[in-house]
PDB file of C-alpha atoms in Angstrom:
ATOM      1  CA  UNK A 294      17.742  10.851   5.897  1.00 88.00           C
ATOM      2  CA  UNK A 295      15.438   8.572   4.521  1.00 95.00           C
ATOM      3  CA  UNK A 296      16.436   6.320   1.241  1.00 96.00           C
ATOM      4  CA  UNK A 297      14.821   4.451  -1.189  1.00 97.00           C
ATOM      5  CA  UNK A 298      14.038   1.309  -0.593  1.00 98.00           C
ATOM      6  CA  UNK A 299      15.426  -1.770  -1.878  1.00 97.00           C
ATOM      7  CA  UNK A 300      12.612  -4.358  -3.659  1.00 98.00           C
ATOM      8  CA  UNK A 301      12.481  -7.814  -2.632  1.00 96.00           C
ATOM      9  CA  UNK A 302      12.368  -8.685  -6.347  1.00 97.00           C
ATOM     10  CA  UNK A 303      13.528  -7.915  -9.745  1.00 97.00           C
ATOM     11  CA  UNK A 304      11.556  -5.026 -11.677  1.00 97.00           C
ATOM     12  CA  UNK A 305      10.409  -7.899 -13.842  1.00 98.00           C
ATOM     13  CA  UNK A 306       9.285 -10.086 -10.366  1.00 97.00           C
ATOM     14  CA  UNK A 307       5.740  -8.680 -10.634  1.00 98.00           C
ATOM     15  CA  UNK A 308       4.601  -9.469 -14.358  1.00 97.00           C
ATOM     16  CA  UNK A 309       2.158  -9.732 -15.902  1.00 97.00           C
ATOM     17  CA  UNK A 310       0.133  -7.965 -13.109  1.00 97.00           C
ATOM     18  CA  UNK A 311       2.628  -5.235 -12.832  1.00 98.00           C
ATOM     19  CA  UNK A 312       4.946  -4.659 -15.595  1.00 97.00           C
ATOM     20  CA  UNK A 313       9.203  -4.092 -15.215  1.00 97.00           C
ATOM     21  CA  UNK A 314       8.269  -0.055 -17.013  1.00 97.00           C
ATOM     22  CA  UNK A 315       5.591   0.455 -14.152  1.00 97.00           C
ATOM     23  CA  UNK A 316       7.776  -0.580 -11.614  1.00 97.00           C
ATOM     24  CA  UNK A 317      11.020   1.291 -12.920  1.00 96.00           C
ATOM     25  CA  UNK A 318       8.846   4.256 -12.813  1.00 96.00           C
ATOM     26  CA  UNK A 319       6.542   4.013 -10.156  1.00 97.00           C
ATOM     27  CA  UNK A 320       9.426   2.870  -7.730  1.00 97.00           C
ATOM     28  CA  UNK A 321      12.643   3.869  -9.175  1.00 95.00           C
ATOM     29  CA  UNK A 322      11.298   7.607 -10.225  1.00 95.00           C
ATOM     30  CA  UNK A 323       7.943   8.205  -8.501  1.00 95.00           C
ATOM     31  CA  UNK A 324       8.476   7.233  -4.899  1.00 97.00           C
ATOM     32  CA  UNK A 325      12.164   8.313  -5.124  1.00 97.00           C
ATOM     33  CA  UNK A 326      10.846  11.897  -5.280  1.00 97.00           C
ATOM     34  CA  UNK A 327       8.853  11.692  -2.442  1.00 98.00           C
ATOM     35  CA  UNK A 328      12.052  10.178  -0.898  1.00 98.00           C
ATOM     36  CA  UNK A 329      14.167  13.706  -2.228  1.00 98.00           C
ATOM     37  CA  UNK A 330      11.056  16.192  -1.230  1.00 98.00           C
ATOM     38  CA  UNK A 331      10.893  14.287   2.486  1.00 98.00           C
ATOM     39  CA  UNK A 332      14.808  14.516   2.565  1.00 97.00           C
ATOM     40  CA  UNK A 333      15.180  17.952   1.721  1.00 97.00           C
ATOM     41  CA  UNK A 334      12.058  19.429   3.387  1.00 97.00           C
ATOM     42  CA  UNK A 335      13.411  17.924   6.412  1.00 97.00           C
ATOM     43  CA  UNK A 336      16.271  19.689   7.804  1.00 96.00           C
ATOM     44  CA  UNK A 337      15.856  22.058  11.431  1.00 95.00           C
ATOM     45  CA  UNK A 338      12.097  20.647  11.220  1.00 96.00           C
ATOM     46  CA  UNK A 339      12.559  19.036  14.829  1.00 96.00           C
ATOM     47  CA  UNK A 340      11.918  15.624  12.923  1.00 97.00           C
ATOM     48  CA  UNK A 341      15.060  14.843  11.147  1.00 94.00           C
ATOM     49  CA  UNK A 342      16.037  12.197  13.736  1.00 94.00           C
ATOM     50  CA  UNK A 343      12.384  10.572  13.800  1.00 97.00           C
ATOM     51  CA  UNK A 344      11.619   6.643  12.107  1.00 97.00           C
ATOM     52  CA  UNK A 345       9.390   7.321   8.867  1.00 97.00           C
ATOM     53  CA  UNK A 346       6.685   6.444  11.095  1.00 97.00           C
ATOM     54  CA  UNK A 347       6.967   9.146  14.076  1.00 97.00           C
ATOM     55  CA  UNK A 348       7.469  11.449  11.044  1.00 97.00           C
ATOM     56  CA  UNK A 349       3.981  10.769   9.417  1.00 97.00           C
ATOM     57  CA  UNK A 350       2.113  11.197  12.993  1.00 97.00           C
ATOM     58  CA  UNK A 351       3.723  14.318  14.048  1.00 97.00           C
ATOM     59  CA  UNK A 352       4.506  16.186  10.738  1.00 97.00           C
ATOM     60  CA  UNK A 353       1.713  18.411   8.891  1.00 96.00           C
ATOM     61  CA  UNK A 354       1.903  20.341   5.145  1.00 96.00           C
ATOM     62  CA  UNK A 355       4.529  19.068   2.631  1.00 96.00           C
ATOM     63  CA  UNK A 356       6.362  16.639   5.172  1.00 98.00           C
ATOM     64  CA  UNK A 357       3.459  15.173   5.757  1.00 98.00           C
ATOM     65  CA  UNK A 358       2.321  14.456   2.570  1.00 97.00           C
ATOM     66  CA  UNK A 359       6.043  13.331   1.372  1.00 98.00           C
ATOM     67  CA  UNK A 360       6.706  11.563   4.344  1.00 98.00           C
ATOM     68  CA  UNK A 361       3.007   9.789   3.862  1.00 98.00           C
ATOM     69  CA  UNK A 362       3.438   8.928   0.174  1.00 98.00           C
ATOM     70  CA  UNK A 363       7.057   7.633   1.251  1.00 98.00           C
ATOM     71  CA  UNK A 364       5.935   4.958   4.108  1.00 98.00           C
ATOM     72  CA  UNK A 365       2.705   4.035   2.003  1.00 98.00           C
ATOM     73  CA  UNK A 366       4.662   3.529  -0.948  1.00 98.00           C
ATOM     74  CA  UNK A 367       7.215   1.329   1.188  1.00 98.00           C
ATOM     75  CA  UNK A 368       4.457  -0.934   2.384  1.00 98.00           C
ATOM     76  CA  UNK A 369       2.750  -1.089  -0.630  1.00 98.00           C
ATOM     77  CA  UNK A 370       6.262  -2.477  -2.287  1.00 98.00           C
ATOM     78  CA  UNK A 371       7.255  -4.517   0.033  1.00 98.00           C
ATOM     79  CA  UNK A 372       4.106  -6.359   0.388  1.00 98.00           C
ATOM     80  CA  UNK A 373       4.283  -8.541  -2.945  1.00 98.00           C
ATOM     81  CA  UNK A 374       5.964 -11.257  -4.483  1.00 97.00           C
ATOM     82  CA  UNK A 375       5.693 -13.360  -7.593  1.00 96.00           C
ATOM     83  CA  UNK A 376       2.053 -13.758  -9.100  1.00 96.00           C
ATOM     84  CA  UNK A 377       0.180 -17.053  -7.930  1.00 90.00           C
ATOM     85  CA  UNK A 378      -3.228 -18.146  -8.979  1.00 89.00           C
ATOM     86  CA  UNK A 379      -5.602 -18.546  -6.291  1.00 90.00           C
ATOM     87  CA  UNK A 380      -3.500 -16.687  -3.636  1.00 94.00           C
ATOM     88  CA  UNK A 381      -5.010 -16.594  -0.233  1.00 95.00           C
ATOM     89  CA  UNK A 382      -3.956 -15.757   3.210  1.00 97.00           C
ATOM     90  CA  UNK A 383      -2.831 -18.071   5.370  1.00 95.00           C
ATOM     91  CA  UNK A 384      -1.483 -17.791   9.162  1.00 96.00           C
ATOM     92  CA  UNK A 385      -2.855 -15.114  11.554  1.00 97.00           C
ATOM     93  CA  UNK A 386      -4.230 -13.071   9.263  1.00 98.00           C
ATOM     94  CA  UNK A 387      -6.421 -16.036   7.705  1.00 98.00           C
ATOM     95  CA  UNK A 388      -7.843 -16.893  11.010  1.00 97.00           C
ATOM     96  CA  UNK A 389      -8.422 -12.544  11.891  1.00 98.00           C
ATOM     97  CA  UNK A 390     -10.386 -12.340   8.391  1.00 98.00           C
ATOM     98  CA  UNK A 391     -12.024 -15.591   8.906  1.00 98.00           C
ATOM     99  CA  UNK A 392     -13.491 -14.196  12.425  1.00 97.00           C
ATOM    100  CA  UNK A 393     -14.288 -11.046  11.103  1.00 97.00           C
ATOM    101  CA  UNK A 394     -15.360 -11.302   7.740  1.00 97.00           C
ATOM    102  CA  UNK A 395     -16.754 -14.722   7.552  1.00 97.00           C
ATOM    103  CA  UNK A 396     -14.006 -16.208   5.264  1.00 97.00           C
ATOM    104  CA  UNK A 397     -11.818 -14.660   2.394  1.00 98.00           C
ATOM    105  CA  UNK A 398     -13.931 -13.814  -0.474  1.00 97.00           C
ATOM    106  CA  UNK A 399     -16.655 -11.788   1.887  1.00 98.00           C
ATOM    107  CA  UNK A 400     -13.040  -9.949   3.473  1.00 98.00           C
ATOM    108  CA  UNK A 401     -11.867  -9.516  -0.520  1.00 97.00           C
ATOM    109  CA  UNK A 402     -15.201  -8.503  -2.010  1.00 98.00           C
ATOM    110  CA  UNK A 403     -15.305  -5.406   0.672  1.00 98.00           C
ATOM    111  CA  UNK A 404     -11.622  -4.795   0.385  1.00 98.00           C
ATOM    112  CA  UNK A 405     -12.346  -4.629  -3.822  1.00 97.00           C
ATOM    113  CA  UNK A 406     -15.622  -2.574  -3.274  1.00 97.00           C
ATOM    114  CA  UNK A 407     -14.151  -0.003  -1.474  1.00 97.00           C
ATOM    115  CA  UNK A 408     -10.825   0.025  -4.217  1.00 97.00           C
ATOM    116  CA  UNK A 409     -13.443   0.550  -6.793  1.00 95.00           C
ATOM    117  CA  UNK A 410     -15.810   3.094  -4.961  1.00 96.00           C
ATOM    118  CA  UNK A 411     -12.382   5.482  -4.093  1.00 94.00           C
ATOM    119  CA  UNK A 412     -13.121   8.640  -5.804  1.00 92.00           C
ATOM    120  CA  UNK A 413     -10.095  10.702  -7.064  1.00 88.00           C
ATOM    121  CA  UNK A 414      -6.478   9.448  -5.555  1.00 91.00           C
ATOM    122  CA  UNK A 415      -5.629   7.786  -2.293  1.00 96.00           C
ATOM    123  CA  UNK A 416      -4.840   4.410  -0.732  1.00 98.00           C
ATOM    124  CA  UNK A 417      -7.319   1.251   0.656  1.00 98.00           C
ATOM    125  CA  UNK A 418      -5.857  -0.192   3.632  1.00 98.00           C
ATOM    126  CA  UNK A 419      -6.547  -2.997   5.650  1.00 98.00           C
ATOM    127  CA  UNK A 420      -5.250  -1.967   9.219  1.00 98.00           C
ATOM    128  CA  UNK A 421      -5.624  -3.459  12.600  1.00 98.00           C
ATOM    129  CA  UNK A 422      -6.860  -1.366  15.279  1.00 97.00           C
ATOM    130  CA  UNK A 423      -5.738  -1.145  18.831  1.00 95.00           C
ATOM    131  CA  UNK A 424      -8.253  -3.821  20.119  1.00 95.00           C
ATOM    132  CA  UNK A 425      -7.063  -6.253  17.101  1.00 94.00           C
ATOM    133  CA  UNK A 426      -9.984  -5.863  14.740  1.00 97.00           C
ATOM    134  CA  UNK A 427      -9.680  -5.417  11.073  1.00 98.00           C
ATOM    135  CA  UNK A 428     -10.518  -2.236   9.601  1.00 98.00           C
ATOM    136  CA  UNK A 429     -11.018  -1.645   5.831  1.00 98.00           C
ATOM    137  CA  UNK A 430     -10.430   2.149   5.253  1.00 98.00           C
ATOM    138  CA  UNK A 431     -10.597   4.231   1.771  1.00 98.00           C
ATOM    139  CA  UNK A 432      -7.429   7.108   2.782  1.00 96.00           C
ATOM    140  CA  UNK A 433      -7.063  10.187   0.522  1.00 94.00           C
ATOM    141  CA  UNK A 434      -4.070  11.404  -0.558  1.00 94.00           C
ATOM    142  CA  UNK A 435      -1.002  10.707   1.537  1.00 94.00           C
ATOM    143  CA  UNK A 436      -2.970   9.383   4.801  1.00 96.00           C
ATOM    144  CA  UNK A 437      -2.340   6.412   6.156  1.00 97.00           C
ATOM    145  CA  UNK A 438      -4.443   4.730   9.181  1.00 98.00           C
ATOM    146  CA  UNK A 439      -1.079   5.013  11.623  1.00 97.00           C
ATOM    147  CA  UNK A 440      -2.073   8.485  12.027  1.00 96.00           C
ATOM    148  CA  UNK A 441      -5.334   7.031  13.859  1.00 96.00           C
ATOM    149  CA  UNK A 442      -3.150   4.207  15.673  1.00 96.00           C
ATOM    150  CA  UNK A 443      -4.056   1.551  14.183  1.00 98.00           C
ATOM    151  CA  UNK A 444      -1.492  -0.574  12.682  1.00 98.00           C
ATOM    152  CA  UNK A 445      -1.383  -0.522   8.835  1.00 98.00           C
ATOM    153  CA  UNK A 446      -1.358  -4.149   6.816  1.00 98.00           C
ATOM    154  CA  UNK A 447      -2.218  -4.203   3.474  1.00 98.00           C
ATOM    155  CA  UNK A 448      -2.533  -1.417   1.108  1.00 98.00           C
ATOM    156  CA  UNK A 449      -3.877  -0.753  -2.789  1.00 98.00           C
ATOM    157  CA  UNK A 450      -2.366   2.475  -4.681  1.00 97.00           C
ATOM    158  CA  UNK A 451      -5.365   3.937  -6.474  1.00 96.00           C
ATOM    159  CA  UNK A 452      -3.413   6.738  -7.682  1.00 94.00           C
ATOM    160  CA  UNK A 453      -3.731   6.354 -11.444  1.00 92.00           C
ATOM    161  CA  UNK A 454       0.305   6.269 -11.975  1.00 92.00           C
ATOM    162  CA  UNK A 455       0.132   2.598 -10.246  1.00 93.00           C
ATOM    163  CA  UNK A 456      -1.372   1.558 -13.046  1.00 94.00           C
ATOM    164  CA  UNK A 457      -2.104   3.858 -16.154  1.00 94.00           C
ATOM    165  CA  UNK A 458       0.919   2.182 -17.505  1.00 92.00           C
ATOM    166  CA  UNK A 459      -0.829  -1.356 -17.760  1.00 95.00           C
ATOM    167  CA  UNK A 460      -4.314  -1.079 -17.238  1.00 94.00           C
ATOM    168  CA  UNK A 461      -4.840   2.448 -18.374  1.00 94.00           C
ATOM    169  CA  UNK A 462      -8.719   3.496 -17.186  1.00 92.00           C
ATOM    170  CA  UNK A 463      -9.384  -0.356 -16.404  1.00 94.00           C
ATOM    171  CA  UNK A 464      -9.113   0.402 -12.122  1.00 93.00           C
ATOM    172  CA  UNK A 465     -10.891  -2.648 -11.745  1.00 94.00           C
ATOM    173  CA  UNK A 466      -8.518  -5.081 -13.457  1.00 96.00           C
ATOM    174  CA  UNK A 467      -5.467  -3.980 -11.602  1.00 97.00           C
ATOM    175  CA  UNK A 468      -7.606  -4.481  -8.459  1.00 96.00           C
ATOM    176  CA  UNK A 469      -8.803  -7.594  -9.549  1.00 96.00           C
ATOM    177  CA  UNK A 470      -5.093  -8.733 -10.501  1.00 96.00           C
ATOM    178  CA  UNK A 471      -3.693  -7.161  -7.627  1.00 97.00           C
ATOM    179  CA  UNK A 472      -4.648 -10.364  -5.256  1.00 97.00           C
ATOM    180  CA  UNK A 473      -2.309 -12.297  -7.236  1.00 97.00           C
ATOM    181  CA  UNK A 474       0.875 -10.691  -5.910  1.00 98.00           C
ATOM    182  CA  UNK A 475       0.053 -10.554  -2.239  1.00 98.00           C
ATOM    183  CA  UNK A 476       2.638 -11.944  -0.198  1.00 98.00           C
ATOM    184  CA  UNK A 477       1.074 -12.897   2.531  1.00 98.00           C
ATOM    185  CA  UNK A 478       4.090 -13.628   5.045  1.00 97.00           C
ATOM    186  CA  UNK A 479       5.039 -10.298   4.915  1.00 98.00           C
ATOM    187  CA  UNK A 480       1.158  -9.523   5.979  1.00 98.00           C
ATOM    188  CA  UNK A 481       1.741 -11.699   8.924  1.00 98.00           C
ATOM    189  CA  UNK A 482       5.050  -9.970  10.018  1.00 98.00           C
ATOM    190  CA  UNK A 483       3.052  -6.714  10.302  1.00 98.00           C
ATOM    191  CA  UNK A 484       0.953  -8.152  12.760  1.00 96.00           C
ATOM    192  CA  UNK A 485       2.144  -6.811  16.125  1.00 71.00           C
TER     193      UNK A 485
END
């Protein structure tokens, strides 16, 4: 049985880029339903015992898609931390973005471009392949670049309820204020 998970920081830890009302909603309600469907659609599927993970790679139709929108919503929360000005990677990933993408802002501008360019609702995702190169990748719905083996990193909800709340139709300020609230240790740790 899967549960919700716990946030490194107070519903409050995120503002002004995310407000306490979108997080008591968008955590506390949104993703706990996913958390409920995923529970209850689970039982005499053959996957009840599985981590979140084997779940998403093996599972098709409604577990999929709630035990998808569970582990991306997981990743997405537990990748932040107060708001900084001028937060940038540092570490491992730094030196992977540097290599691939020249330096930061070239590795940002994509990541934003493709944010901005996702039609409808879905995910961005920085992931790391098996032959440790970056991949940027625009995922619809409840998909999540696991499923291809690579190793998700960093993710962007583009679903509107991520941000209606604060930014109503303005996408491109909650991408552009998303940067802010990267933590980028927790980044690191996701590197295998």
């Amino acid at each position: 049985m899967e549960k919700l998970i716990t946030l490194p920081y107070p519903d409050n830890g995120l503002e002004p880029v995310i407000s306490a009302q979108t997080i008591s909603f968008h955590h506390g309600k949104h993703l706990q339903t996913y958390v409920n469907n995923l529970n209850n659609a689970l039982p005499n599927s053959g996957l009840e015992n599985l981590p979140l993970t084997e779940i998403v790679k093996q599972s098709t139709g409604a577990i999929f898609n709630n035990a998808g929108q569970t582990l991306n919503h997981n990743l997405y929360f537990l990748q932040f931390k107060s708001p900084t000005e001028n937060n940038s990677p540092q570490g491992k990933i730094a030196s992977l973005i540097d290599t691939q993408y020249g330096n930061f802002d070239q590795f940002k501008k994509q990541f934003t471009q493709q944010s901005t360019t996702l039609f409808g609702s879905g995910w961005v995702w920085l992931s790391l392949t098996k032959d440790n190169k970056l991949e940027i990748s625009q995922e619809p719905n409840a998909q999540n670049p696991i499923t291809r083996g690579n190793t998700p990193l960093l993710t962007i909800d583009i679903w509107e309820h991520a941000y209606y709340l604060d930014y109503q139709n303005k996408r491109a300020e909650y991408i552009n204020n998303f940067w802010k609230i990267i933590n980028w240790d927790v980044i690191n740790s996701r590197i295998a």
